[in-house]
Tab-separated table of N, CA and C and ligand atoms in Angstrom:
chain	number	residue	atom	x	y	z
A	1	MET	N	0.823	-1.253	-0.030
A	1	MET	CA	0.051	-0.008	0.010
A	1	MET	C	0.833	1.325	0.026
A	2	ASP	N	0.517	2.235	-0.710
A	2	ASP	CA	1.345	3.430	-0.984
A	2	ASP	C	0.774	4.382	0.104
A	3	CYS	N	1.332	4.220	1.315
A	3	CYS	CA	0.993	5.133	2.474
A	3	CYS	C	2.111	5.599	3.120
A	4	LEU	N	2.303	6.951	3.196
A	4	LEU	CA	3.406	7.551	3.851
A	4	LEU	C	3.721	7.100	5.216
A	5	PHE	N	2.737	7.137	6.150
A	5	PHE	CA	2.829	6.838	7.444
A	5	PHE	C	3.148	5.339	7.692
A	6	CYS	N	2.631	4.341	6.748
A	6	CYS	CA	2.896	2.943	6.888
A	6	CYS	C	4.410	2.822	6.604
A	7	LYS	N	4.906	3.671	5.587
A	7	LYS	CA	6.315	3.681	5.242
A	7	LYS	C	7.217	4.109	6.434
A	8	ILE	N	6.721	5.139	7.161
A	8	ILE	CA	7.459	5.580	8.353
A	8	ILE	C	7.552	4.543	9.343
A	9	VAL	N	6.342	3.863	9.615
A	9	VAL	CA	6.348	2.747	10.541
A	9	VAL	C	7.353	1.689	10.190
A	10	ALA	N	7.436	1.319	8.936
A	10	ALA	CA	8.346	0.327	8.385
A	10	ALA	C	9.781	0.801	8.404
A	11	GLY	N	10.019	2.050	8.640
A	11	GLY	CA	11.379	2.519	8.648
A	11	GLY	C	11.930	2.779	7.147
A	12	GLU	N	11.034	2.763	6.189
A	12	GLU	CA	11.385	3.011	4.799
A	12	GLU	C	11.504	4.499	4.494
A	13	ILE	N	10.936	5.338	5.408
A	13	ILE	CA	11.156	6.732	5.292
A	13	ILE	C	11.588	7.198	6.710
A	14	PRO	N	12.652	7.962	6.814
A	14	PRO	CA	13.097	8.232	8.202
A	14	PRO	C	12.243	9.256	8.887
A	15	SER	N	12.185	9.070	10.269
A	15	SER	CA	11.452	9.845	11.149
A	15	SER	C	12.175	9.992	12.509
A	16	THR	N	11.880	11.075	13.226
A	16	THR	CA	12.444	11.332	14.534
A	16	THR	C	11.472	10.633	15.588
A	17	LYS	N	11.761	9.506	16.079
A	17	LYS	CA	10.900	8.723	17.012
A	17	LYS	C	10.888	9.430	18.225
A	18	ILE	N	9.613	9.521	18.680
A	18	ILE	CA	9.311	10.106	20.126
A	18	ILE	C	8.932	8.908	21.067
A	19	TYR	N	8.163	7.902	20.474
A	19	TYR	CA	7.633	6.916	21.385
A	19	TYR	C	7.136	5.716	20.425
A	20	GLU	N	7.349	4.412	21.063
A	20	GLU	CA	6.896	3.373	20.198
A	20	GLU	C	6.535	2.193	21.151
A	21	ASP	N	5.537	1.508	20.781
A	21	ASP	CA	5.229	0.281	21.490
A	21	ASP	C	4.578	-0.741	20.340
A	22	GLU	N	3.910	-1.832	20.880
A	22	GLU	CA	3.565	-2.829	20.042
A	22	GLU	C	2.506	-2.257	19.028
A	23	TYR	N	1.694	-1.264	19.382
A	23	TYR	CA	0.571	-0.933	18.545
A	23	TYR	C	0.716	0.480	18.058
A	24	VAL	N	1.548	1.300	18.696
A	24	VAL	CA	1.621	2.744	18.373
A	24	VAL	C	3.050	3.236	17.968
A	25	TYR	N	3.023	4.189	17.044
A	25	TYR	CA	4.344	4.867	16.840
A	25	TYR	C	4.060	6.373	16.865
A	26	ALA	N	5.026	7.078	17.475
A	26	ALA	CA	4.894	8.541	17.539
A	26	ALA	C	6.143	9.118	17.052
A	27	PHE	N	6.099	10.210	16.271
A	27	PHE	CA	7.308	10.840	15.736
A	27	PHE	C	7.024	12.277	15.536
A	28	ALA	N	8.174	13.076	15.379
A	28	ALA	CA	8.067	14.486	15.344
A	28	ALA	C	7.502	14.885	13.918
A	29	ASP	N	6.555	15.902	13.944
A	29	ASP	CA	5.978	16.415	12.764
A	29	ASP	C	7.073	17.108	12.004
A	30	ILE	N	7.114	17.035	10.599
A	30	ILE	CA	8.066	17.648	9.816
A	30	ILE	C	7.910	19.145	9.751
A	31	ASP	N	6.734	19.600	9.955
A	31	ASP	CA	6.437	21.049	9.897
A	31	ASP	C	5.625	21.362	11.260
A	32	PRO	N	6.398	21.617	12.242
A	32	PRO	CA	5.844	21.656	13.589
A	32	PRO	C	4.976	22.883	13.771
A	33	GLN	N	3.722	22.873	14.380
A	33	GLN	CA	2.903	23.946	14.484
A	33	GLN	C	2.900	24.380	16.008
A	34	ALA	N	3.791	23.868	16.772
A	34	ALA	CA	3.983	24.249	18.200
A	34	ALA	C	5.482	23.764	18.517
A	35	PRO	N	5.989	24.264	19.637
A	35	PRO	CA	7.302	23.978	20.045
A	35	PRO	C	7.423	22.334	20.279
A	36	PHE	N	6.292	21.763	20.730
A	36	PHE	CA	6.282	20.270	20.732
A	36	PHE	C	5.089	19.957	19.758
A	37	HIS	N	5.397	19.084	18.769
A	37	HIS	CA	4.415	18.667	17.854
A	37	HIS	C	4.714	17.173	17.300
A	38	ALA	N	4.017	16.245	17.980
A	38	ALA	CA	4.149	14.861	17.622
A	38	ALA	C	2.997	14.408	16.759
A	39	ILE	N	3.271	13.442	15.929
A	39	ILE	CA	2.239	12.752	15.176
A	39	ILE	C	2.135	11.355	15.830
A	40	VAL	N	0.951	10.974	16.336
A	40	VAL	CA	0.757	9.707	17.002
A	40	VAL	C	-0.085	8.897	16.226
A	41	ILE	N	0.371	7.655	15.826
A	41	ILE	CA	-0.480	6.748	14.916
A	41	ILE	C	-0.534	5.288	15.415
A	42	PRO	N	-1.686	4.679	15.049
A	42	PRO	CA	-1.593	3.247	15.176
A	42	PRO	C	-0.773	2.656	14.091
A	43	LYS	N	0.045	1.574	14.368
A	43	LYS	CA	0.940	1.065	13.378
A	43	LYS	C	0.128	0.430	12.223
A	44	GLU	N	-1.010	-0.088	12.594
A	44	GLU	CA	-1.937	-0.775	11.607
A	44	GLU	C	-2.590	0.340	10.784
A	45	HIS	N	-2.719	0.150	9.512
A	45	HIS	CA	-3.337	1.158	8.682
A	45	HIS	C	-4.908	1.274	8.936
A	46	ILE	N	-5.284	2.449	9.249
A	46	ILE	CA	-6.683	2.831	9.246
A	46	ILE	C	-6.658	4.195	8.504
A	47	CYS	N	-7.621	4.362	7.573
A	47	CYS	CA	-7.441	5.619	6.834
A	47	CYS	C	-7.869	6.845	7.580
A	48	CYS	N	-8.795	6.726	8.416
A	48	CYS	CA	-9.366	7.977	8.965
A	48	CYS	C	-10.318	7.687	10.143
A	49	ALA	N	-10.700	8.719	10.893
A	49	ALA	CA	-11.584	8.517	12.069
A	49	ALA	C	-12.988	7.871	11.589
A	50	ASP	N	-13.256	8.142	10.329
A	50	ASP	CA	-14.615	7.739	9.835
A	50	ASP	C	-14.613	6.192	9.638
A	51	LYS	N	-13.422	5.592	9.698
A	51	LYS	CA	-13.369	4.064	9.427
A	51	LYS	C	-13.082	3.389	10.881
A	52	ILE	N	-13.209	4.104	11.956
A	52	ILE	CA	-13.183	3.346	13.166
A	52	ILE	C	-14.339	2.587	13.496
A	53	ASP	N	-14.188	1.302	13.841
A	53	ASP	CA	-15.333	0.424	14.084
A	53	ASP	C	-14.962	-0.510	15.261
A	54	GLU	N	-15.874	-1.512	15.546
A	54	GLU	CA	-15.642	-2.364	16.754
A	54	GLU	C	-14.436	-3.299	16.572
A	55	THR	N	-13.895	-3.452	15.298
A	55	THR	CA	-12.779	-4.347	15.112
A	55	THR	C	-11.388	-3.618	15.316
A	56	ASN	N	-11.458	-2.292	15.228
A	56	ASN	CA	-10.211	-1.560	15.438
A	56	ASN	C	-10.087	-0.402	16.470
A	57	SER	N	-11.261	-0.171	17.013
A	57	SER	CA	-11.355	0.843	18.062
A	57	SER	C	-10.381	0.705	19.286
A	58	PHE	N	-9.925	-0.536	19.510
A	58	PHE	CA	-8.991	-0.728	20.628
A	58	PHE	C	-7.614	-0.067	20.157
A	59	LEU	N	-7.328	0.047	18.928
A	59	LEU	CA	-6.084	0.749	18.475
A	59	LEU	C	-6.077	2.219	18.914
A	60	ILE	N	-7.322	2.849	18.803
A	60	ILE	CA	-7.470	4.203	19.199
A	60	ILE	C	-7.282	4.475	20.649
A	61	ALA	N	-7.830	3.482	21.477
A	61	ALA	CA	-7.536	3.417	22.837
A	61	ALA	C	-6.044	3.339	23.192
A	62	LYS	N	-5.342	2.560	22.389
A	62	LYS	CA	-3.918	2.397	22.570
A	62	LYS	C	-3.165	3.740	22.216
A	63	VAL	N	-3.732	4.384	21.284
A	63	VAL	CA	-3.102	5.741	20.908
A	63	VAL	C	-3.167	6.676	22.067
A	64	PHE	N	-4.354	6.641	22.772
A	64	PHE	CA	-4.578	7.620	23.890
A	64	PHE	C	-3.668	7.216	25.110
A	65	GLU	N	-3.568	5.845	25.183
A	65	GLU	CA	-2.663	5.428	26.392
A	65	GLU	C	-1.280	5.882	26.100
A	66	ALA	N	-0.831	5.869	24.830
A	66	ALA	CA	0.511	6.257	24.508
A	66	ALA	C	0.658	7.863	24.703
A	67	ILE	N	-0.465	8.527	24.433
A	67	ILE	CA	-0.376	9.998	24.577
A	67	ILE	C	-0.092	10.321	26.052
A	68	ALA	N	-0.644	9.534	26.971
A	68	ALA	CA	-0.595	9.747	28.354
A	68	ALA	C	0.849	9.448	28.728
A	69	LYS	N	1.479	8.400	28.214
A	69	LYS	CA	2.886	8.069	28.471
A	69	LYS	C	3.745	9.169	27.878
A	70	ILE	N	3.485	9.649	26.679
A	70	ILE	CA	4.292	10.631	26.073
A	70	ILE	C	4.326	11.929	26.837
A	71	SER	N	3.087	12.226	27.408
A	71	SER	CA	2.991	13.480	28.267
A	71	SER	C	3.988	13.391	29.490
A	72	LYS	N	4.058	12.229	30.027
A	72	LYS	CA	4.945	12.130	31.194
A	72	LYS	C	6.369	12.093	30.702
A	73	GLN	N	6.623	11.337	29.583
A	73	GLN	CA	8.042	11.223	29.068
A	73	GLN	C	8.547	12.587	28.689
A	74	GLU	N	7.701	13.532	28.092
A	74	GLU	CA	8.119	14.773	27.509
A	74	GLU	C	7.858	15.991	28.479
A	75	ASN	N	7.372	15.674	29.743
A	75	ASN	CA	7.046	16.657	30.692
A	75	ASN	C	6.118	17.786	30.138
A	76	LEU	N	4.924	17.231	29.673
A	76	LEU	CA	3.846	18.086	29.093
A	76	LEU	C	2.799	18.385	30.217
A	77	GLU	N	3.247	18.555	31.442
A	77	GLU	CA	2.333	18.681	32.566
A	77	GLU	C	1.506	19.940	32.378
A	78	LYS	N	2.076	20.989	31.701
A	78	LYS	CA	1.268	22.208	31.605
A	78	LYS	C	-0.002	22.037	30.606
A	79	GLY	N	-0.062	20.932	29.899
A	79	GLY	CA	-1.151	20.697	29.087
A	79	GLY	C	-0.778	20.551	27.535
A	80	TYR	N	-1.669	20.119	26.851
A	80	TYR	CA	-1.475	19.821	25.387
A	80	TYR	C	-2.726	19.736	24.682
A	81	ARG	N	-2.794	19.653	23.399
A	81	ARG	CA	-3.942	19.448	22.496
A	81	ARG	C	-3.809	18.250	21.602
A	82	VAL	N	-4.858	17.463	21.410
A	82	VAL	CA	-4.828	16.345	20.499
A	82	VAL	C	-5.825	16.715	19.446
A	83	VAL	N	-5.276	16.655	18.228
A	83	VAL	CA	-6.194	17.031	17.036
A	83	VAL	C	-6.139	15.820	16.073
A	84	ASN	N	-7.381	15.516	15.585
A	84	ASN	CA	-7.599	14.597	14.432
A	84	ASN	C	-8.223	15.249	13.336
A	85	ASN	N	-7.642	15.438	12.251
A	85	ASN	CA	-8.264	15.922	10.990
A	85	ASN	C	-8.798	14.687	10.141
A	86	CYS	N	-10.087	14.792	9.843
A	86	CYS	CA	-10.663	13.772	9.078
A	86	CYS	C	-11.281	14.180	7.720
A	87	GLY	N	-10.732	13.620	6.717
A	87	GLY	CA	-11.265	13.934	5.366
A	87	GLY	C	-10.930	15.313	4.859
A	88	GLU	N	-11.404	15.515	3.640
A	88	GLU	CA	-11.025	16.802	2.993
A	88	GLU	C	-11.295	18.145	3.646
A	89	GLN	N	-12.580	18.141	4.069
A	89	GLN	CA	-12.972	19.418	4.680
A	89	GLN	C	-12.416	19.548	6.140
A	90	GLY	N	-12.064	18.374	6.692
A	90	GLY	CA	-11.321	18.326	7.967
A	90	GLY	C	-9.893	18.716	8.068
A	91	GLY	N	-9.392	18.892	6.848
A	91	GLY	CA	-7.930	19.194	6.695
A	91	GLY	C	-7.012	18.063	6.621
A	92	GLN	N	-7.546	16.830	6.387
A	92	GLN	CA	-6.625	15.590	6.406
A	92	GLN	C	-5.888	15.574	5.244
A	93	THR	N	-4.440	15.453	5.229
A	93	THR	CA	-3.661	15.475	4.025
A	93	THR	C	-3.010	14.133	3.889
A	94	VAL	N	-2.832	13.217	4.899
A	94	VAL	CA	-2.184	12.003	4.925
A	94	VAL	C	-3.272	10.991	5.349
A	95	GLY	N	-3.466	9.990	4.402
A	95	GLY	CA	-4.540	9.053	4.600
A	95	GLY	C	-4.310	7.844	5.490
A	96	HIS	N	-3.682	8.088	6.581
A	96	HIS	CA	-3.487	7.065	7.745
A	96	HIS	C	-3.787	7.769	8.864
A	97	ILE	N	-4.752	7.337	9.658
A	97	ILE	CA	-5.238	8.115	10.853
A	97	ILE	C	-4.134	8.539	11.710
A	98	HIS	N	-4.144	9.768	12.163
A	98	HIS	CA	-3.088	10.339	12.958
A	98	HIS	C	-3.590	11.375	13.932
A	99	PHE	N	-2.982	11.488	15.084
A	99	PHE	CA	-3.371	12.482	16.013
A	99	PHE	C	-2.277	13.394	16.343
A	100	HIS	N	-2.461	14.606	16.096
A	100	HIS	CA	-1.553	15.684	16.452
A	100	HIS	C	-1.474	15.872	17.852
A	101	LEU	N	-0.150	15.877	18.424
A	101	LEU	CA	-0.028	16.159	19.868
A	101	LEU	C	0.725	17.422	20.030
A	102	LEU	N	0.077	18.527	20.277
A	102	LEU	CA	0.769	19.874	20.252
A	102	LEU	C	0.826	20.372	21.706
A	103	ALA	N	1.984	21.032	21.957
A	103	ALA	CA	2.221	21.452	23.270
A	103	ALA	C	3.435	22.546	23.410
A	104	ARG	N	3.572	23.096	24.555
A	104	ARG	CA	4.579	23.977	24.866
A	104	ARG	C	4.376	25.423	24.381
A	105	ARG	N	3.013	25.764	24.034
A	105	ARG	CA	2.520	27.134	23.896
A	105	ARG	C	1.102	27.136	24.162
A	106	ASN	N	0.643	28.391	24.451
A	106	ASN	CA	-0.802	28.569	24.615
A	106	ASN	C	-1.547	28.339	23.274
A	107	LEU	N	-2.630	27.410	23.391
A	107	LEU	CA	-3.252	27.122	22.146
A	107	LEU	C	-4.577	27.793	22.135
A	108	ALA	N	-4.954	28.544	21.187
A	108	ALA	CA	-6.140	29.226	21.072
A	108	ALA	C	-7.389	28.360	20.961
A	109	TRP	N	-8.548	28.833	21.560
A	109	TRP	CA	-9.829	28.159	21.463
A	109	TRP	C	-10.926	29.175	21.299
A	110	PRO	N	-11.883	28.986	20.312
A	110	PRO	CA	-11.901	27.892	19.267
A	110	PRO	C	-10.699	28.061	18.283
A	111	PRO	N	-10.396	26.952	17.622
A	111	PRO	CA	-9.178	26.909	16.876
A	111	PRO	C	-9.318	27.706	15.439
A	112	GLY	N	-10.527	27.916	14.985
A	112	GLY	CA	-10.667	28.539	13.782
A	112	GLY	C	-10.823	27.585	12.518
B	201	5GP	P1	-2.914	16.287	8.451
B	201	5GP	O1	-2.939	17.562	7.620
B	201	5GP	O2	-3.212	15.156	7.527
B	201	5GP	O3	-3.829	16.304	9.639
B	201	5GP	O4	-1.451	16.162	8.986
B	201	5GP	C1	-0.448	15.547	8.302
B	201	5GP	C2	0.869	15.939	9.106
B	201	5GP	O5	1.899	15.129	8.586
B	201	5GP	C3	1.163	17.376	8.832
B	201	5GP	O6	1.257	18.078	9.985
B	201	5GP	C4	2.575	17.270	8.165
B	201	5GP	O7	3.555	18.335	8.487
B	201	5GP	C5	3.048	15.884	8.610
B	201	5GP	N1	3.977	15.243	7.594
B	201	5GP	C6	3.663	15.032	6.212
B	201	5GP	N2	4.605	14.509	5.602
B	201	5GP	C7	5.535	14.020	6.746
B	201	5GP	C8	6.833	13.347	6.619
B	201	5GP	O8	7.190	12.848	5.677
B	201	5GP	N3	7.394	13.208	7.890
B	201	5GP	C9	6.813	13.805	9.022
B	201	5GP	N4	7.599	13.587	10.097
B	201	5GP	N5	5.632	14.430	9.007
B	201	5GP	C10	5.070	14.631	7.806
B	202	ZN	ZN1	-0.962	3.551	6.399
């Protein structure tokens, strides 16, 4: 499958690893939107939030377990934001579900 983030998980495209376990991989975003900006993904390919179902939703739970671990690992105790863009109007540009983990600056709300 021609998927950028599957290639990153496979090590075919280099990335700066932040966290890894059996189910989840997290790496530095190439175009950071905050002083800390990780992309957190399930290793298994799911295209987008719209395709989460009872067979794969445990992987999304694993992503959020990983985010709590990354928060401790990276000392994000002041807070952070988790963002998922889904589909064209949601601003998704890579078709492998991913969660932006943004931190170390004040993040406006609503986001616009
Ligand atoms: P989306 O717009 O789909 O929600 O987010 C895709 C994210 O992936 C963007 O923040 C973009 O900077 C990041 N990205 C795209 N290509 C690469 C890459 O080759 N390496 C890394 N580390 N990040 C990438
Ligand atoms: Zn993929």
